[in-house]
Coordinates of N, CA and C in Angstrom, one line a residue:
M26 N 124.2 142.4 110.6 CA 125.8 141.4 110.6 C 124.9 139.9 110.8
S27 N 124.9 138.8 109.9 CA 124.4 137.8 110.0 C 124.6 136.9 111.4
Q28 N 123.5 136.3 111.9 CA 123.2 135.1 113.2 C 124.2 134.1 112.7
Q29 N 125.1 133.5 113.6 CA 125.7 132.1 113.5 C 124.7 130.9 113.4
S30 N 124.4 130.5 112.1 CA 123.9 129.3 112.0 C 124.1 128.2 113.6
Q31 N 122.7 127.6 113.9 CA 122.9 126.9 115.1 C 123.0 125.4 114.5
P32 N 123.7 124.0 114.9 CA 123.7 123.2 114.2 C 122.3 122.2 114.7
P33 N 122.1 121.7 113.7 CA 120.7 121.0 113.9 C 120.0 120.0 114.9
E34 N 119.5 120.1 115.6 CA 118.8 119.2 116.6 C 118.9 117.7 116.2
R35 N 119.0 117.0 117.3 CA 118.9 115.8 116.6 C 117.7 115.1 116.5
S36 N 117.4 114.3 115.6 CA 115.8 114.1 115.3 C 115.1 112.4 115.9
Y37 N 114.7 112.4 116.5 CA 114.4 110.9 116.8 C 112.7 110.5 116.5
H38 N 112.9 109.1 116.0 CA 111.6 108.7 115.5 C 110.9 107.8 116.4
K39 N 109.8 108.0 117.1 CA 109.0 106.7 117.5 C 107.9 106.4 116.9
G40 N 108.0 105.4 116.1 CA 106.8 104.8 114.9 C 106.7 106.0 114.1
P41 N 105.4 106.4 113.9 CA 105.1 107.7 113.1 C 105.9 109.0 113.8
V42 N 106.1 108.8 115.0 CA 106.0 110.3 115.6 C 107.7 111.0 115.8
L43 N 107.7 111.8 115.4 CA 109.2 112.8 115.1 C 109.0 113.3 116.3
M44 N 110.6 113.3 117.0 CA 110.6 113.9 118.0 C 112.0 114.6 118.3
R45 N 112.3 115.8 119.1 CA 113.5 116.6 118.8 C 113.5 117.3 120.4
G46 N 115.1 117.6 120.7 CA 115.4 118.5 122.0 C 115.0 117.6 123.1
A47 N 114.2 118.1 124.3 CA 113.8 117.5 125.1 C 112.8 116.4 125.4
Q48 N 112.3 116.6 123.7 CA 111.0 115.5 123.7 C 111.9 113.9 123.5
V49 N 113.1 113.9 123.1 CA 113.4 112.6 122.6 C 114.0 111.9 124.0
P50 N 113.3 110.1 124.1 CA 112.9 109.7 125.2 C 114.7 109.1 125.3
R51 N 115.0 108.5 126.8 CA 116.3 108.1 127.0 C 116.4 106.1 126.8
S52 N 114.9 106.2 126.4 CA 115.0 104.5 126.4 C 114.0 104.1 125.1
T53 N 114.1 103.0 124.4 CA 113.4 102.6 123.3 C 112.1 102.0 123.7
T54 N 111.0 101.3 123.0 CA 110.3 101.0 123.0 C 110.7 99.3 123.4
D55 N 111.5 98.5 122.3 CA 112.0 97.2 122.4 C 112.6 97.4 124.3
Q56 N 113.3 98.3 124.5 CA 113.8 98.1 125.9 C 113.0 97.9 126.9
R57 N 112.1 98.8 126.8 CA 111.2 98.9 127.9 C 110.2 97.4 127.7
L58 N 109.8 96.9 126.8 CA 109.5 95.9 126.7 C 109.9 94.5 127.2
L59 N 111.0 94.6 127.2 CA 112.4 93.5 127.3 C 112.7 93.6 128.9
D60 N 112.9 94.9 128.9 CA 113.0 94.8 130.5 C 112.2 94.4 131.5
T61 N 112.2 93.0 132.3 CA 111.4 92.8 133.3 C 111.8 93.2 134.5
S62 N 113.0 93.9 135.0 CA 113.4 94.5 136.2 C 112.5 95.2 137.1
G63 N 112.3 95.6 138.1 CA 111.7 97.0 138.5 C 110.6 96.0 139.3
T64 N 109.1 97.1 139.2 CA 107.7 96.1 139.8 C 107.2 95.3 139.1
A65 N 106.1 95.1 139.4 CA 105.0 93.9 138.2 C 104.2 95.0 137.6
D66 N 104.4 96.1 137.7 CA 103.5 96.8 136.6 C 103.5 96.3 135.4
W67 N 104.6 95.9 134.8 CA 104.2 95.4 133.7 C 103.3 94.4 133.4
V68 N 102.7 93.8 134.3 CA 101.7 93.2 134.2 C 100.2 93.7 134.1
H69 N 100.5 94.8 134.0 CA 99.0 95.7 133.6 C 99.1 96.3 132.4
T70 N 100.7 96.8 132.2 CA 100.7 97.2 130.7 C 101.0 96.6 129.8
D71 N 101.5 95.1 129.6 CA 101.4 94.5 128.6 C 100.5 94.0 127.3
P72 N 99.4 93.7 128.0 CA 98.4 93.8 127.3 C 97.7 94.7 126.2
W73 N 97.8 96.0 126.9 CA 98.3 97.2 126.0 C 98.8 97.1 125.1
R74 N 100.3 96.8 125.3 CA 101.6 97.1 123.9 C 100.6 95.6 122.6
V75 N 100.1 95.0 123.3 CA 99.8 94.1 122.3 C 99.0 94.7 121.1
L76 N 98.5 95.9 121.3 CA 98.0 96.8 120.6 C 98.4 97.5 119.8
R77 N 99.2 98.1 120.2 CA 100.2 98.8 119.5 C 101.1 97.9 118.7
I78 N 101.4 96.5 118.8 CA 102.3 95.6 118.1 C 101.5 95.5 116.7
Q79 N 100.1 94.6 117.2 CA 99.2 94.9 116.4 C 98.7 95.7 114.8
A80 N 99.0 96.9 115.6 CA 99.2 98.0 114.6 C 100.5 98.0 113.9
E81 N 101.5 97.8 113.9 CA 102.6 97.9 113.5 C 102.4 97.0 112.4
F82 N 102.2 95.8 112.4 CA 101.7 94.9 111.7 C 100.8 95.3 110.7
V83 N 99.4 95.6 111.1 CA 98.4 96.6 110.2 C 99.3 97.8 109.4
E84 N 100.2 98.4 110.3 CA 100.6 99.3 109.1 C 101.7 98.7 108.2
G85 N 102.4 98.2 108.9 CA 103.5 97.2 107.7 C 102.8 96.5 106.4
F86 N 101.7 95.8 106.9 CA 101.1 94.8 106.1 C 100.3 95.9 104.6
G87 N 99.8 96.9 105.4 CA 98.9 97.8 104.7 C 99.6 98.6 103.6
A88 N 100.9 98.8 104.1 CA 102.3 99.7 103.0 C 102.6 98.8 101.7
L89 N 103.1 97.7 102.4 CA 103.4 97.1 100.8 C 103.2 95.7 100.7
A90 N 101.5 95.6 100.9 CA 100.6 94.5 100.6 C 100.8 94.6 98.9
E91 N 101.0 95.8 98.1 CA 100.8 95.8 96.8 C 102.4 96.4 96.2
L92 N 103.5 96.0 97.3 CA 104.5 95.9 96.6 C 105.3 95.5 95.0
G93 N 104.7 94.1 95.1 CA 105.3 93.6 93.8 C 106.3 92.7 94.3
P94 N 107.2 92.4 93.2 CA 108.7 91.6 93.1 C 109.8 92.4 94.0
A95 N 110.3 91.9 95.1 CA 111.1 92.8 95.8 C 112.1 91.4 96.2
I96 N 113.1 92.2 96.7 CA 114.4 91.6 97.4 C 114.9 92.5 98.3
T97 N 115.3 92.4 99.5 CA 115.9 92.6 100.7 C 117.3 92.7 100.5
V98 N 118.1 93.5 100.8 CA 119.2 94.2 100.7 C 119.7 94.2 102.4
F99 N 120.9 93.7 103.0 CA 121.2 94.2 104.1 C 122.6 95.0 104.4
G100 N 123.2 95.3 105.1 CA 124.6 95.5 105.0 C 124.9 96.6 106.2
S101 N 126.1 97.5 106.5 CA 126.7 98.1 107.4 C 125.9 99.5 107.7
A102 N 125.3 99.9 108.5 CA 125.0 101.5 108.5 C 126.4 102.3 108.7
R103 N 127.4 101.8 108.3 CA 128.7 102.4 109.1 C 129.5 102.5 107.8
L104 N 129.0 102.3 106.8 CA 129.6 102.4 105.1 C 129.4 103.9 105.1
G105 N 130.5 104.8 104.9 CA 129.9 105.9 104.4 C 130.3 106.1 102.9
A106 N 130.0 107.2 102.7 CA 129.6 107.2 101.0 C 131.0 107.4 100.6
G107 N 131.2 106.8 99.1 CA 132.8 107.2 99.0 C 133.2 105.9 99.3
T108 N 132.8 104.8 99.9 CA 133.8 103.4 100.4 C 133.4 102.5 99.1
R109 N 134.2 101.7 99.3 CA 133.8 100.6 98.1 C 132.8 99.7 98.1
W110 N 131.8 99.6 99.5 CA 130.8 98.8 99.1 C 129.5 99.7 99.7
Y111 N 130.0 101.0 99.9 CA 128.6 101.9 99.5 C 128.3 102.2 98.0
D112 N 129.5 102.3 97.4 CA 129.4 102.5 96.2 C 128.5 101.4 95.1
E113 N 129.2 99.9 95.5 CA 128.5 98.8 95.8 C 127.5 98.6 95.8
G114 N 126.9 98.6 96.8 CA 125.6 99.2 96.9 C 124.9 100.1 96.3
V115 N 125.5 101.0 95.4 CA 124.5 101.9 94.8 C 124.3 100.6 93.6
R116 N 125.3 100.8 93.3 CA 125.6 99.4 91.5 C 124.2 98.2 92.2
L117 N 124.2 97.9 93.5 CA 123.4 96.6 93.2 C 122.0 97.0 93.7
G118 N 121.8 98.4 93.8 CA 120.3 98.6 94.0 C 119.8 99.3 92.5
E119 N 120.6 99.4 91.6 CA 120.3 99.7 90.2 C 120.2 98.7 89.8
A120 N 121.0 97.7 89.9 CA 120.7 96.4 89.2 C 119.2 95.6 89.4
L121 N 119.0 95.7 90.5 CA 117.7 95.1 91.3 C 116.5 95.5 90.2
V122 N 116.9 97.1 90.1 CA 115.5 97.8 89.7 C 115.4 97.4 88.1
R123 N 116.4 97.2 87.5 CA 116.8 96.8 86.1 C 116.2 95.4 85.8
E124 N 116.2 94.2 87.0 CA 116.0 93.4 87.0 C 114.2 93.2 87.2
G125 N 113.5 94.2 87.6 CA 112.2 94.3 87.6 C 111.7 94.0 89.1
Y126 N 112.9 94.6 90.4 CA 112.5 94.1 91.7 C 112.7 95.8 92.4
A127 N 111.7 95.9 93.4 CA 111.7 97.0 94.4 C 112.7 96.6 95.0
V128 N 113.6 97.5 96.0 CA 114.6 97.3 96.7 C 114.1 97.5 98.1
I129 N 113.9 97.0 99.2 CA 113.8 96.8 100.3 C 115.1 96.9 101.5
T130 N 115.5 97.8 102.1 CA 116.7 98.2 103.2 C 115.8 98.6 104.3
G131 N 116.6 98.4 105.4 CA 116.1 99.0 106.9 C 116.4 100.1 106.9
G132 N 116.5 101.1 105.7 CA 116.1 102.4 105.5 C 117.3 103.2 106.3
G133 N 118.0 103.1 107.0 CA 118.9 103.9 107.6 C 120.6 104.2 106.9
P134 N 121.6 104.8 107.3 CA 122.8 105.3 106.4 C 123.7 104.0 105.9
G135 N 124.3 104.3 105.6 CA 125.5 103.1 105.0 C 125.2 102.3 103.8
A136 N 125.1 101.1 103.8 CA 124.6 100.2 102.9 C 123.4 100.3 102.3
M137 N 122.7 100.7 103.7 CA 121.0 100.6 103.3 C 120.9 101.9 102.7
E138 N 121.7 103.1 103.0 CA 121.2 104.5 102.4 C 121.4 104.0 100.8
A139 N 122.5 103.5 100.3 CA 123.4 102.9 98.8 C 122.5 102.6 98.3
A140 N 121.8 101.2 98.4 CA 121.1 100.2 98.0 C 119.8 101.4 97.9
N141 N 119.3 102.1 98.6 CA 118.6 102.8 98.3 C 118.2 103.9 97.5
K142 N 119.6 104.3 97.2 CA 120.0 105.3 96.9 C 120.0 104.9 95.0
G143 N 120.7 103.6 94.8 CA 120.3 103.3 93.7 C 119.0 103.0 93.0
A144 N 118.1 102.4 93.7 CA 117.0 102.1 93.5 C 116.6 103.3 93.0
K145 N 116.5 104.5 93.6 CA 115.9 105.2 93.3 C 116.0 106.1 92.3
E146 N 117.4 106.0 91.9 CA 118.0 106.9 90.9 C 117.9 106.3 89.5
A147 N 117.4 104.5 90.0 CA 117.1 104.0 88.5 C 116.0 103.9 88.2
G148 N 115.2 105.0 89.4 CA 113.5 105.1 88.8 C 112.5 103.9 88.9
G149 N 113.1 103.0 90.4 CA 112.6 102.1 90.8 C 111.8 102.5 92.1
T150 N 111.5 101.4 92.6 CA 110.6 101.5 94.2 C 111.8 101.2 95.7
S151 N 111.7 102.2 96.3 CA 113.0 102.4 97.2 C 112.4 102.2 98.4
V152 N 112.0 101.5 99.2 CA 111.9 100.9 100.7 C 112.5 100.8 101.5
G153 N 111.9 101.5 102.5 CA 112.8 101.6 103.9 C 111.8 101.4 105.1
L154 N 112.8 100.5 105.8 CA 111.8 100.1 107.3 C 112.4 100.1 108.2
G155 N 112.6 101.3 109.4 CA 113.4 102.1 109.7 C 112.8 101.0 111.0
I156 N 113.6 101.2 112.2 CA 113.5 101.1 113.7 C 113.6 102.2 114.5
E157 N 113.4 102.4 115.5 CA 113.7 103.0 116.5 C 114.6 102.7 117.4
L158 N 115.7 103.5 117.2 CA 117.0 103.4 117.8 C 117.6 104.6 118.3
P159 N 118.4 104.6 119.7 CA 118.9 105.9 120.1 C 119.8 106.5 119.3
F160 N 120.5 105.6 118.2 CA 121.4 106.7 117.6 C 121.4 106.3 116.2
E161 N 119.9 106.4 116.0 CA 120.0 106.9 114.3 C 118.9 108.0 113.9
A162 N 118.4 108.8 113.4 CA 117.9 109.9 113.3 C 116.5 109.7 111.7
G163 N 116.1 108.3 111.7 CA 115.1 108.1 110.8 C 115.8 107.4 109.6
L164 N 115.0 107.5 108.6 CA 114.9 107.2 107.1 C 115.9 107.9 106.3
N165 N 116.6 107.2 105.5 CA 117.7 108.3 104.3 C 116.9 108.8 103.7
P166 N 117.3 109.6 103.1 CA 116.5 110.6 102.2 C 115.9 110.2 100.6
Y167 N 116.8 108.7 100.2 CA 116.4 107.9 99.4 C 115.3 107.0 99.0
V168 N 114.6 107.1 100.6 CA 113.4 106.1 100.6 C 112.0 107.0 99.9
D169 N 111.4 106.1 99.3 CA 110.2 106.4 98.7 C 109.0 106.0 99.2
L170 N 109.0 104.8 100.0 CA 108.3 104.4 101.0 C 108.3 103.8 102.0
G171 N 108.6 104.3 103.2 CA 109.3 104.1 104.4 C 108.0 103.8 105.4
V172 N 108.1 103.0 106.5 CA 107.3 102.1 107.8 C 108.7 102.2 109.0
N173 N 108.2 103.2 109.9 CA 109.2 103.4 111.2 C 108.2 102.2 111.9
F174 N 109.4 100.9 112.4 CA 108.8 100.2 113.7 C 109.1 100.2 115.0
R175 N 108.5 100.5 116.0 CA 109.1 100.2 117.0 C 109.6 98.9 117.5
Y176 N 109.1 97.7 117.3 CA 109.7 96.8 117.6 C 110.6 95.9 116.5
F177 N 111.3 95.3 116.7 CA 112.3 94.4 115.9 C 111.6 93.4 115.2
F178 N 111.0 92.7 115.9 CA 110.2 91.5 115.4 C 109.1 91.7 114.4
A179 N 108.3 92.5 114.8 CA 107.5 93.4 113.3 C 108.0 93.4 112.6
R180 N 109.4 94.4 112.2 CA 110.0 94.6 111.2 C 110.4 93.4 110.5
K181 N 111.1 92.6 110.8 CA 111.9 91.7 110.5 C 111.1 90.8 109.9
T182 N 109.8 90.5 110.5 CA 108.6 90.0 110.0 C 108.6 90.6 108.0
M183 N 108.3 91.7 108.2 CA 108.1 92.4 106.7 C 109.3 91.8 106.1
F184 N 110.3 92.3 106.1 CA 111.6 91.8 105.3 C 111.4 90.4 104.6
V185 N 110.9 89.7 105.4 CA 110.7 88.4 104.8 C 109.4 88.1 103.9
K186 N 108.3 88.5 104.6 CA 107.4 88.3 104.1 C 106.9 89.0 102.4
Y187 N 107.8 90.3 102.5 CA 107.5 91.0 101.3 C 108.8 90.7 100.2
A188 N 109.7 89.9 100.4 CA 111.0 90.1 99.6 C 111.2 88.5 98.9
M189 N 111.5 88.4 97.6 CA 111.5 87.0 97.4 C 112.9 86.4 97.5
G190 N 113.9 87.4 98.2 CA 115.3 87.0 98.4 C 116.4 87.9 99.6
F191 N 117.1 87.7 99.7 CA 118.1 88.7 100.5 C 119.5 88.8 99.7
I192 N 120.1 89.8 99.6 CA 121.4 89.8 98.8 C 122.0 90.7 100.4
V193 N 123.0 90.4 100.6 CA 123.7 90.6 101.7 C 125.1 91.3 101.8
L194 N 125.3 92.7 102.1 CA 126.5 93.4 102.1 C 127.3 93.1 103.4
P195 N 128.7 93.5 103.1 CA 129.4 93.5 104.5 C 128.7 94.1 105.8
G196 N 128.3 93.7 107.1 CA 127.8 94.3 108.2 C 128.3 93.6 109.3
G197 N 127.5 94.3 110.4 CA 128.1 93.9 111.6 C 127.2 92.5 112.6
F198 N 126.9 93.0 113.5 CA 125.8 92.5 114.2 C 124.6 92.2 113.8
G199 N 124.1 93.6 113.3 CA 122.6 93.3 113.0 C 122.6 92.7 111.6
T200 N 123.6 93.2 110.8 CA 123.8 92.3 109.5 C 123.7 90.7 110.0
L201 N 124.3 90.2 110.7 CA 124.4 88.8 110.9 C 123.3 88.0 111.5
D202 N 122.5 89.2 112.2 CA 121.2 88.7 113.0 C 120.4 88.3 111.8
E203 N 120.5 89.4 111.0 CA 119.1 89.0 110.0 C 119.9 88.0 108.5
L204 N 120.9 87.7 108.5 CA 121.3 86.7 107.9 C 121.0 85.7 108.3
F205 N 121.5 85.1 109.5 CA 121.2 83.9 110.4 C 120.0 83.6 111.1
E206 N 118.4 84.7 110.9 CA 117.6 84.5 111.2 C 117.3 83.8 109.9
A207 N 117.4 84.5 108.5 CA 116.6 84.1 107.1 C 117.1 82.5 107.2
L208 N 118.3 82.2 107.2 CA 119.0 80.7 107.0 C 118.1 80.0 107.7
T209 N 118.1 80.5 109.4 CA 117.1 79.5 110.2 C 115.7 79.3 109.5
L210 N 115.0 80.0 108.9 CA 113.5 79.9 108.7 C 113.7 79.4 107.4
A211 N 114.9 79.3 106.7 CA 114.9 78.3 105.1 C 115.0 76.9 105.8
Q212 N 116.0 76.6 107.2 CA 116.5 75.5 107.5 C 115.1 74.9 108.3
T213 N 114.3 75.5 108.9 CA 113.3 74.9 109.0 C 112.0 74.9 108.3
G214 N 112.0 75.1 107.5 CA 110.8 75.2 106.0 C 110.0 76.3 106.7
K215 N 110.2 77.0 107.1 CA 109.6 78.4 107.3 C 109.6 79.1 106.6
V216 N 110.0 79.3 105.4 CA 110.3 79.9 104.0 C 110.9 78.9 102.9
T217 N 110.6 78.9 101.7 CA 111.0 77.9 100.9 C 111.4 78.4 99.6
S218 N 112.4 78.2 99.4 CA 113.1 79.0 97.9 C 113.2 80.5 97.9
F219 N 114.4 80.5 99.2 CA 114.2 81.5 99.5 C 116.0 81.8 99.4
P220 N 116.5 82.5 98.1 CA 118.0 83.1 97.8 C 118.5 83.9 98.6
V221 N 119.8 83.5 99.5 CA 120.5 84.8 100.3 C 121.8 84.2 99.8
V222 N 121.7 85.7 99.5 CA 123.3 86.1 98.5 C 124.3 86.9 99.3
L223 N 125.7 86.5 99.7 CA 126.8 87.3 100.3 C 127.8 87.9 99.1
V224 N 127.9 88.9 99.5 CA 128.6 89.9 98.4 C 129.8 90.4 99.6
G225 N 131.0 89.8 98.7 CA 131.9 90.3 99.7 C 132.6 89.1 99.6
R226 N 133.8 88.3 98.7 CA 134.1 87.2 99.3 C 135.7 87.4 100.3
D227 N 135.8 88.5 100.5 CA 137.1 88.5 101.2 C 136.7 88.8 103.1
Y228 N 135.3 89.4 102.9 CA 134.5 89.9 103.9 C 133.8 88.4 104.8
W229 N 133.4 87.5 103.8 CA 132.6 86.4 104.1 C 133.1 85.2 104.0
G230 N 134.3 85.4 103.2 CA 135.4 84.1 103.1 C 135.4 83.5 104.3
G231 N 135.8 84.1 105.4 CA 136.3 83.7 106.7 C 135.0 83.1 107.6
L232 N 133.8 83.6 107.6 CA 132.8 82.9 107.7 C 132.1 81.6 107.5
L233 N 132.4 81.4 106.1 CA 132.1 80.3 105.5 C 133.1 79.1 105.5
D234 N 134.2 79.4 105.8 CA 135.4 78.4 106.2 C 135.1 77.8 107.6
W235 N 134.5 78.9 108.5 CA 134.4 78.5 109.8 C 133.1 77.4 109.4
L236 N 132.0 78.1 108.9 CA 130.7 77.0 108.7 C 131.1 75.6 108.6
R237 N 131.9 75.7 107.6 CA 132.3 74.2 107.0 C 133.3 73.5 107.7
E238 N 134.1 74.1 108.3 CA 135.4 73.6 109.2 C 134.9 73.1 110.8
S239 N 133.9 74.0 111.1 CA 133.9 73.9 112.7 C 132.0 73.3 112.8
A240 N 131.4 74.1 112.5 CA 130.3 74.3 112.4 C 129.7 72.9 111.9
L241 N 130.0 72.5 110.5 CA 129.7 70.9 109.7 C 130.4 70.1 109.8
G242 N 131.6 70.4 110.7 CA 132.8 69.1 111.1 C 132.2 68.5 112.2
D243 N 131.6 69.8 113.3 CA 131.2 69.1 114.4 C 129.9 68.4 114.2
G244 N 129.0 68.6 113.4 CA 127.6 67.8 112.7 C 126.6 68.6 113.2
M245 N 127.0 70.3 113.4 CA 125.7 71.4 114.0 C 125.1 71.9 112.6
V246 N 125.4 71.6 111.9 CA 124.8 72.1 110.7 C 124.7 70.9 109.5
S247 N 123.9 70.7 108.0 CA 124.3 70.0 107.5 C 124.7 70.6 106.4
P248 N 125.3 69.6 105.2 CA 125.7 70.4 103.6 C 124.7 71.7 103.3
E249 N 123.9 71.0 103.0 CA 122.6 71.5 102.6 C 122.3 72.9 103.1
D250 N 122.5 73.2 104.3 CA 122.4 74.5 105.2 C 123.6 75.5 104.7
I251 N 124.7 75.1 104.5 CA 125.7 76.1 103.6 C 125.8 76.5 102.5
D252 N 125.1 75.5 101.8 CA 124.4 75.1 100.3 C 123.8 76.6 100.2
R253 N 122.7 76.6 101.1 CA 121.6 78.0 101.1 C 122.6 79.4 101.1
L254 N 124.1 79.4 100.8 CA 124.6 80.6 100.9 C 125.3 80.6 99.6
Y255 N 125.1 82.0 98.7 CA 125.8 82.0 97.8 C 126.9 83.3 97.8
L256 N 128.2 82.9 97.6 CA 128.6 84.0 97.8 C 129.4 84.4 96.7
T257 N 129.7 86.0 96.0 CA 130.4 86.1 95.1 C 131.2 87.7 95.2
D258 N 131.6 88.2 94.5 CA 131.9 89.3 94.7 C 131.4 90.4 93.4
D259 N 130.8 89.9 93.0 CA 129.9 90.8 91.9 C 128.2 91.0 91.4
V260 N 128.0 92.2 92.0 CA 126.3 92.4 92.3 C 126.0 92.1 91.0
D261 N 126.6 92.2 89.9 CA 125.2 91.4 88.5 C 125.3 90.0 88.8
E262 N 126.4 89.4 89.3 CA 126.0 87.9 89.6 C 125.0 87.7 90.6
A263 N 125.1 88.5 91.2 CA 124.1 88.4 92.5 C 122.6 88.7 92.5
V264 N 122.5 89.6 91.5 CA 121.0 89.8 90.9 C 120.5 88.5 90.4
A265 N 121.7 88.0 89.2 CA 121.1 87.1 88.5 C 121.1 85.6 89.2
Y266 N 121.6 85.5 90.3 CA 121.0 84.8 91.2 C 119.7 84.6 91.8
V267 N 119.7 85.6 92.4 CA 118.1 85.7 92.9 C 117.5 85.6 91.7
R268 N 117.4 86.1 90.9 CA 116.6 86.3 89.5 C 116.6 84.4 88.8
S269 N 117.5 83.7 88.6 CA 117.8 82.5 88.7 C 116.9 81.6 89.8
A270 N 116.8 82.1 90.6 CA 116.0 80.9 92.4 C 114.4 81.5 92.0
S271 N 114.4 83.0 91.8 CA 113.2 83.2 92.0 C 112.5 82.7 90.5
A272 N 113.0 82.8 89.6 CA 112.1 81.7 88.4 C 112.3 80.4 89.1
R273 N 112.9 79.7 89.3 CA 112.9 78.2 89.0 C 111.7 77.9 90.4
A274 N 111.4 78.9 91.5 CA 110.6 78.8 92.4 C 109.0 78.8 91.4
V275 N 108.8 79.7 90.8 CA 107.6 80.0 89.9 C 107.3 79.0 89.1
G276 N 109.1 77.9 88.9 CA 108.1 77.1 87.7 C 108.8 78.1 86.1
D277 N 109.1 78.8 85.9 CA 110.1 79.4 84.8 C 111.0 78.6 84.3
P278 N 110.8 78.3 83.3 CA 111.7 77.4 82.4 C 112.7 78.1 81.8
E279 N 112.6 79.4 81.8 CA 113.9 80.3 81.5 C 114.7 80.1 82.9
G280 N 114.5 80.4 84.1 CA 115.2 79.8 85.2 C 116.1 78.8 85.0

């Protein structure tokens, strides 16, 4: 008589360490870093955290230093296989590889998995930069080069440092956070010639309308700030735009 199979235990990644079962912690490293309540013990432990933070930067820089031209793709982790934007994410990953780019994502499910899948199946370099979260189980299976981070700020540095631009599929708070951080870096001159493309007119159109009518209308941003965003429904057009912007940045006459 065959034994009924048991459901797999939840996996949890803490930096490079894999944990399951009772080993899964109840809080994340970021939570413990940012939680200033309680005793003053953090005065004595935070200096040691600096070494761990330093190690994350060293690991990220070492893993990605020879990556070559790359584009970071953002989007919701909640987009399941077979949905419109998952399928578009696969096409986007394939199109970027055809243009000679590696594809960087957050390494999770949904739109991130889709872009990694497209890149991998097209024979390109598929990169995932994961983050320690209580509700995600590590990098998706289409990541060929992966780095897991404990701290959001170290991970975000890698997204920008090793990419020539962002292409953003529909997403929620995390996607918006990454989108507006990139725009802030461009607005303040921390990064230059950094194209940002939004894919999905119906999804992103309302945000752009609000930026023009409210933020620009009240003088909170300038017209050139909004012009940094390129909106399209076509993933091939999105890739062509970042290709053209990258060519202009390096002085390619064909750009």
